[in-house]
Short mmCIF file of C-alpha atoms and ligand atoms in Angstrom, two decimals:
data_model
loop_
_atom_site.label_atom_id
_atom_site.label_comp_id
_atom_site.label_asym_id
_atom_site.label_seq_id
_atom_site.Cartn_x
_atom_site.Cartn_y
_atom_site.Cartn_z
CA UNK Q 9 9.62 -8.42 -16.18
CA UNK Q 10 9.74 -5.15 -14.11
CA UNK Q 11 5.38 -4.10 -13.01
CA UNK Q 12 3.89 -1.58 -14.57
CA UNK Q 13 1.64 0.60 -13.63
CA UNK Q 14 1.10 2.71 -16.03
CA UNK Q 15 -2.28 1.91 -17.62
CA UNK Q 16 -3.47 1.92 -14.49
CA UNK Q 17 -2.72 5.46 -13.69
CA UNK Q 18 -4.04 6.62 -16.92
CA UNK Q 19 -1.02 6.67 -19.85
CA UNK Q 20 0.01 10.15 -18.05
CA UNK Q 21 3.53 8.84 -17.22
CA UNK Q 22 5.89 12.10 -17.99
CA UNK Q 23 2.95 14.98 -17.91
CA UNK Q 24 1.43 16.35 -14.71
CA UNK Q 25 -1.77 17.65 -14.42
CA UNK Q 26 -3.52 20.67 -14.07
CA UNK Q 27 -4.36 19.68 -10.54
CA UNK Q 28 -1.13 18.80 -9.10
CA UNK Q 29 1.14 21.05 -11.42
CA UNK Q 30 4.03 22.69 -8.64
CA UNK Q 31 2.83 19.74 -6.00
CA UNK Q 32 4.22 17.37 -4.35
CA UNK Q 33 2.37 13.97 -2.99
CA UNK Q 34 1.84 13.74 0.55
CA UNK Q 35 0.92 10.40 1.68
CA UNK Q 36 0.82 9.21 5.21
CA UNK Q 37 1.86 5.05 5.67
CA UNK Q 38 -0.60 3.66 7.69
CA UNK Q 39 1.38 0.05 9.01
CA UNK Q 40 0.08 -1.98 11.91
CA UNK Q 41 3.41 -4.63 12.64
CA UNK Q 42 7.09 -4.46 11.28
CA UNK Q 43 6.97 -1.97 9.28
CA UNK Q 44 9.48 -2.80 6.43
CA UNK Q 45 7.09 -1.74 3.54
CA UNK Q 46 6.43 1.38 5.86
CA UNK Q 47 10.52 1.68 5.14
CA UNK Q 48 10.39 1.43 1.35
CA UNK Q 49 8.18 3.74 0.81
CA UNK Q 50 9.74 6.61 3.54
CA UNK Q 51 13.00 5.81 1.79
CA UNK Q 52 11.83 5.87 -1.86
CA UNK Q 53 10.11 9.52 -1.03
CA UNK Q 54 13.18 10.73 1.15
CA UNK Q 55 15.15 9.72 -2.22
CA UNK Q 56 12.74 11.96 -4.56
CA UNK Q 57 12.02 14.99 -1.98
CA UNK Q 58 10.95 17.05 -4.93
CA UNK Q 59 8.25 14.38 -5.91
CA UNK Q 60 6.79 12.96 -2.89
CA UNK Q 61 6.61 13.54 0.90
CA UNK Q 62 5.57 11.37 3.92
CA UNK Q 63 5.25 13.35 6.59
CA UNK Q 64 3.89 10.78 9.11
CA UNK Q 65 2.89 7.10 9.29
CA UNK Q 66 0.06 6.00 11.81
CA UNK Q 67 0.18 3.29 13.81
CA UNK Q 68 -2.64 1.34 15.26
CA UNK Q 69 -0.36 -1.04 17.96
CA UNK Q 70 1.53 0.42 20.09
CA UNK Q 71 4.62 -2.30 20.40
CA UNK Q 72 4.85 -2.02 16.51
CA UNK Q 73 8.31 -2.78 15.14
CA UNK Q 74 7.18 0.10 12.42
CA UNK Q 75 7.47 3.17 15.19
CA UNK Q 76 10.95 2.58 15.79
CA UNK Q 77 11.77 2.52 12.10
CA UNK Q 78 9.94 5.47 11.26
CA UNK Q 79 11.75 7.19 14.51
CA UNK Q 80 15.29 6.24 13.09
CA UNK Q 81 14.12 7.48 10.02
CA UNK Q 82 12.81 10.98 11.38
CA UNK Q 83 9.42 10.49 10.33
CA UNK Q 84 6.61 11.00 13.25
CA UNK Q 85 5.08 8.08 13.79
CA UNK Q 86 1.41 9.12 15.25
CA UNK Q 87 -0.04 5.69 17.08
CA UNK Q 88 -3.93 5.54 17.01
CA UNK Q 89 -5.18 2.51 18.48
CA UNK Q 90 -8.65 1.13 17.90
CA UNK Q 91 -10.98 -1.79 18.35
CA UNK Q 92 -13.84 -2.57 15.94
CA UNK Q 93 -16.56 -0.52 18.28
CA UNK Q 94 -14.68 2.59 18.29
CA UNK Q 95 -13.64 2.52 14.78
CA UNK Q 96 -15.47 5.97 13.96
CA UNK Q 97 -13.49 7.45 17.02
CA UNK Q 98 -10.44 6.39 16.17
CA UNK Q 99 -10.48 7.20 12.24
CA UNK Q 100 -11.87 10.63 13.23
CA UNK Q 101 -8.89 11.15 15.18
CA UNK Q 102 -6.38 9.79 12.41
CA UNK Q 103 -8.33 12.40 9.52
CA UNK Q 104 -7.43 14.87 11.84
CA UNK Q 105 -3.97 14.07 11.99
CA UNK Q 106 -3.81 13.92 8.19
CA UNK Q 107 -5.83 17.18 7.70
CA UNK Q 108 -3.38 18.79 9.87
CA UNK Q 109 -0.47 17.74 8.04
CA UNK Q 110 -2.13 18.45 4.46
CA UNK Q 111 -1.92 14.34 3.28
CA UNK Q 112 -3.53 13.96 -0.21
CA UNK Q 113 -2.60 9.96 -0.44
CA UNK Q 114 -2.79 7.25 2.00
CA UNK Q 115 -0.26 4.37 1.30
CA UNK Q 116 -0.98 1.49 3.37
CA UNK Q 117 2.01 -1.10 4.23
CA UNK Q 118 0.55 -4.02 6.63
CA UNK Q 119 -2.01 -2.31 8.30
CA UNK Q 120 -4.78 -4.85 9.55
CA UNK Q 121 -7.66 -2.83 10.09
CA UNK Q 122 -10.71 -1.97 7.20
CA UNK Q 123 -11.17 1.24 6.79
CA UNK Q 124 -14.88 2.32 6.73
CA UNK Q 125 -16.69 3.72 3.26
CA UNK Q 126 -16.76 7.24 4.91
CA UNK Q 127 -13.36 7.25 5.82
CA UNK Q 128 -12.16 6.10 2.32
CA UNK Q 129 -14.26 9.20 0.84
CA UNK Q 130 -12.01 11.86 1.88
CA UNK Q 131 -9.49 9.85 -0.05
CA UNK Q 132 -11.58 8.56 -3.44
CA UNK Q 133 -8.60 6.32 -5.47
CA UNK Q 134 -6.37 7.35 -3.09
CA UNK Q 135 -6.02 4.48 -0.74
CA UNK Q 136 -3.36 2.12 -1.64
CA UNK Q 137 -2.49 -0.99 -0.35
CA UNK Q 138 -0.28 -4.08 -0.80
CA UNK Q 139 -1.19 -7.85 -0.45
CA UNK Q 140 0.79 -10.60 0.18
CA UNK Q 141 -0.90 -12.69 -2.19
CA UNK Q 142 -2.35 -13.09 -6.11
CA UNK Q 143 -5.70 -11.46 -5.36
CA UNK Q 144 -8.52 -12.88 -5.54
CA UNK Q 145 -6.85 -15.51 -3.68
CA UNK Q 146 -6.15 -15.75 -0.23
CA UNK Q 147 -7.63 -12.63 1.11
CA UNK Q 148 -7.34 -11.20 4.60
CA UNK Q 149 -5.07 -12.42 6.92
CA UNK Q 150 -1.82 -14.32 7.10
CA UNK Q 151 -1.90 -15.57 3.39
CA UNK Q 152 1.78 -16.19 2.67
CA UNK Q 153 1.29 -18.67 5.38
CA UNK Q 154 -2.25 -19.92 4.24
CA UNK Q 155 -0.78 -19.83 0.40
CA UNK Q 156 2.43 -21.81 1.62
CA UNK Q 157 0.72 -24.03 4.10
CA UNK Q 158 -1.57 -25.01 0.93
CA UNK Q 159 1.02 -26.32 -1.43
CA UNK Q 160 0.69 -23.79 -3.92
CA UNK Q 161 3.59 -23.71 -6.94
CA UNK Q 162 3.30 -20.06 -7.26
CA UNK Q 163 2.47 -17.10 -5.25
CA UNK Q 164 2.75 -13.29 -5.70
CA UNK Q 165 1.90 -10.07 -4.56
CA UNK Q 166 -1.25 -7.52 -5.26
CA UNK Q 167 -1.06 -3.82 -5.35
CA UNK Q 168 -4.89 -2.06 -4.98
CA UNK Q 169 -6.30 0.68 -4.66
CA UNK Q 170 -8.75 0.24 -1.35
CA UNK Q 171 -12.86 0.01 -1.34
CA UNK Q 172 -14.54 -0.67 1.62
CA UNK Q 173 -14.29 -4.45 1.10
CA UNK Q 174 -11.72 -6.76 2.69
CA UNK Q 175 -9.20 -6.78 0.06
CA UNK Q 176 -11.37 -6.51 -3.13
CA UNK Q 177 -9.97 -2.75 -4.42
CA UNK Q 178 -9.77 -2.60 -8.08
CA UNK Q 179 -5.59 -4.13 -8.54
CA UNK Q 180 -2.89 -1.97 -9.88
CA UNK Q 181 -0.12 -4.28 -9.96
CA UNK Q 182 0.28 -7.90 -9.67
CA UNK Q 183 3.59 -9.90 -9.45
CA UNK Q 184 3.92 -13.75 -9.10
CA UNK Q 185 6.73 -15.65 -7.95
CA UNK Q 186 7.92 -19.54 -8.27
CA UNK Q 187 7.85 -21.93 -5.48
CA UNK Q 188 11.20 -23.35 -4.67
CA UNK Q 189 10.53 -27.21 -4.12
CA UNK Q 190 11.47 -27.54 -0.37
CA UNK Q 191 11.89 -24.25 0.51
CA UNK Q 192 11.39 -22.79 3.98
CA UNK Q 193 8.54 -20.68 5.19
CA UNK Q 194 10.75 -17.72 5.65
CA UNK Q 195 12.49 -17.70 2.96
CA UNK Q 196 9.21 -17.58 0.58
CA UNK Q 197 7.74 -15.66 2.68
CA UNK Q 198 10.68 -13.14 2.33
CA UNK Q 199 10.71 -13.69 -1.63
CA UNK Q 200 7.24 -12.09 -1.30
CA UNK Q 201 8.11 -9.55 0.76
CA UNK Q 202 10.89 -8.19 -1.79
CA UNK Q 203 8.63 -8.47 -4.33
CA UNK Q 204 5.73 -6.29 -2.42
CA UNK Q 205 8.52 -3.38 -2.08
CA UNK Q 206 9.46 -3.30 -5.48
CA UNK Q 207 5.77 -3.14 -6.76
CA UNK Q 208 5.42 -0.15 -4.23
CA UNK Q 209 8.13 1.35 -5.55
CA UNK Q 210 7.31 0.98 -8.77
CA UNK Q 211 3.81 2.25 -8.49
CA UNK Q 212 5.23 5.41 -6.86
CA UNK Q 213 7.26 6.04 -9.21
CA UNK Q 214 4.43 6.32 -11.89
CA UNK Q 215 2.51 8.38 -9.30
CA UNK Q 216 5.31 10.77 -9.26
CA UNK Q 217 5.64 11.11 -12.81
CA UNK Q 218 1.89 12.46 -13.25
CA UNK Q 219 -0.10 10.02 -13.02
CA UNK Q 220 -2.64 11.19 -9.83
CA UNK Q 221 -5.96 11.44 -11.60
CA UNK Q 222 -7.32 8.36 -11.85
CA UNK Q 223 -10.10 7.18 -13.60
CA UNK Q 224 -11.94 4.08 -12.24
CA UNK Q 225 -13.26 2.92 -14.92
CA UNK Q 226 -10.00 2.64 -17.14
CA UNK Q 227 -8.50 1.52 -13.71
CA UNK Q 228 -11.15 -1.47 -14.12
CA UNK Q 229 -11.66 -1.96 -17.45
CA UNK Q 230 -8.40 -1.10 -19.07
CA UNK Q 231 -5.68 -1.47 -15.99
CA UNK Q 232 -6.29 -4.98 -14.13
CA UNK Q 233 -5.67 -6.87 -17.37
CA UNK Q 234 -2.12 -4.71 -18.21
CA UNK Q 235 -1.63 -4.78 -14.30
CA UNK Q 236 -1.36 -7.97 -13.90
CA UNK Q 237 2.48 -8.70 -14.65
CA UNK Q 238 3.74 -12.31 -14.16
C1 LIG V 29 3.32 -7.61 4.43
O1 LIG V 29 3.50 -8.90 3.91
C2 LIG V 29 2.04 -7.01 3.93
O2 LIG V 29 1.75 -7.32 2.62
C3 LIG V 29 1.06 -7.65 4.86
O3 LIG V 29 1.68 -7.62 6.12
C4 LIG V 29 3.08 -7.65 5.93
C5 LIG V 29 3.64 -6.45 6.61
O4 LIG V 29 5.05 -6.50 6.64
N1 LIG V 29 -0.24 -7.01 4.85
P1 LIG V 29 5.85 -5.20 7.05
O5 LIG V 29 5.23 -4.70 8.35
O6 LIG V 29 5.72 -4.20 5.96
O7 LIG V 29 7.27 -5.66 7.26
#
């Protein structure tokens, strides 16, 4: 059954609001390694130019596979890199960036830093971000590996919008998938990974149909039970 993220995003699927009547969404992709959600997400907007616009990803490693994706797919790719005691610095210098280039949404696509309550306030509900895992379990790192590596007979994907906690932002969308008995790593790891682009894709495809506004509370109260899609 194809996500949906409609609840979530309010019921305003088809009508736009007052606030972003004649706009488009700007999000920047913030991505940290490969960068192949980075790629859904520049393709699905360079697909719907009337709806949405990325007009730069940031990067916080400079050897990221994501910079030369984001260069063969003429987006500027802005590469901020930080360690935990310049944090403030180094977010200061990415809100510039995104002031400069007007970004109302942040979409982020494997990027492994937290970013800081005072950060996320220039962007309330606005922070998105996709987990490799069925939230609440296996948070933070690596957990296709830790969810494989544990024998579990299902796993699945969780699309949130971002608090200041380590991957505890109220979920959008939630897909599971089988275990194949005897399958490899890599290939349910890349089962996942299909899976985490299509909920993206989904959910931005709601977000371009009107739904910006969000309410938290219906996002908590009402969305994470209809959010949560098998
Ligand atoms: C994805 O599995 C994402 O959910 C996780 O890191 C991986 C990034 O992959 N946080 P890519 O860089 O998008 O290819």
């Amino acid at each position: 059954m194809a996500p949906s993220t409609k609840s979530i995003l309010g019921g305003r699927t088809g009508a736009r609001t007052l606030a972003t009547e004649n706009s488009i969404i700007r999000g920047a992709v913030f991505a940290s390694g490969n960068g192949s959600n980075a790629e859904n997400i520049i393709r699905f907007a360079q697909n719907n130019p009337g709806e949405i616009s990325i007009p730069l990803v940031i990067c916080d490693q400079p050897e990221a596979g994501v910079i030369d994706r984001a260069k063969k797919l003429g987006v500027p790719c802005f590469v901020v890199p930080g360690t935990r005691a310049t944090r403030d610095e180094q977010e200061k210098k990415i809100l510039d960036i995104l002031a400069a280039h007007g970004v109302t949404w942040v979409f982020l696509a494997g990027y492994m830093r937290i970013l800081s309550a005072s950060f996320l306030a220039h962007f309330p509900q606005r922070v998105v971000n996709i987990h490799p895992s069925l939230l609440p379990e296996f948070p933070g790192k690596d957990s296709y590996r830790r969810a494989y590596d544990a024998g579990v007979k299902a796993s699945g994907v969780t699309l949130h919008f971002v608090d200041e906690g380590v991957d505890t932002g109220p979920v959008i969308a939630q897909r599971k998938f089988e275990r194949v008995p005897g399958e490899s790593f890599e290939d349910f790891r890349a089962r996942g990974l299909a899976l985490e682009y299509e909920v993206y894709t989904v959910f931005l495809k709601e977000l371009c149909h009107g739904g910006r506004d969000q309410d938290r509370n219906r996002i908590q109260n009402s969305g994470q039970a209809s959010g949560k899609m098998g």
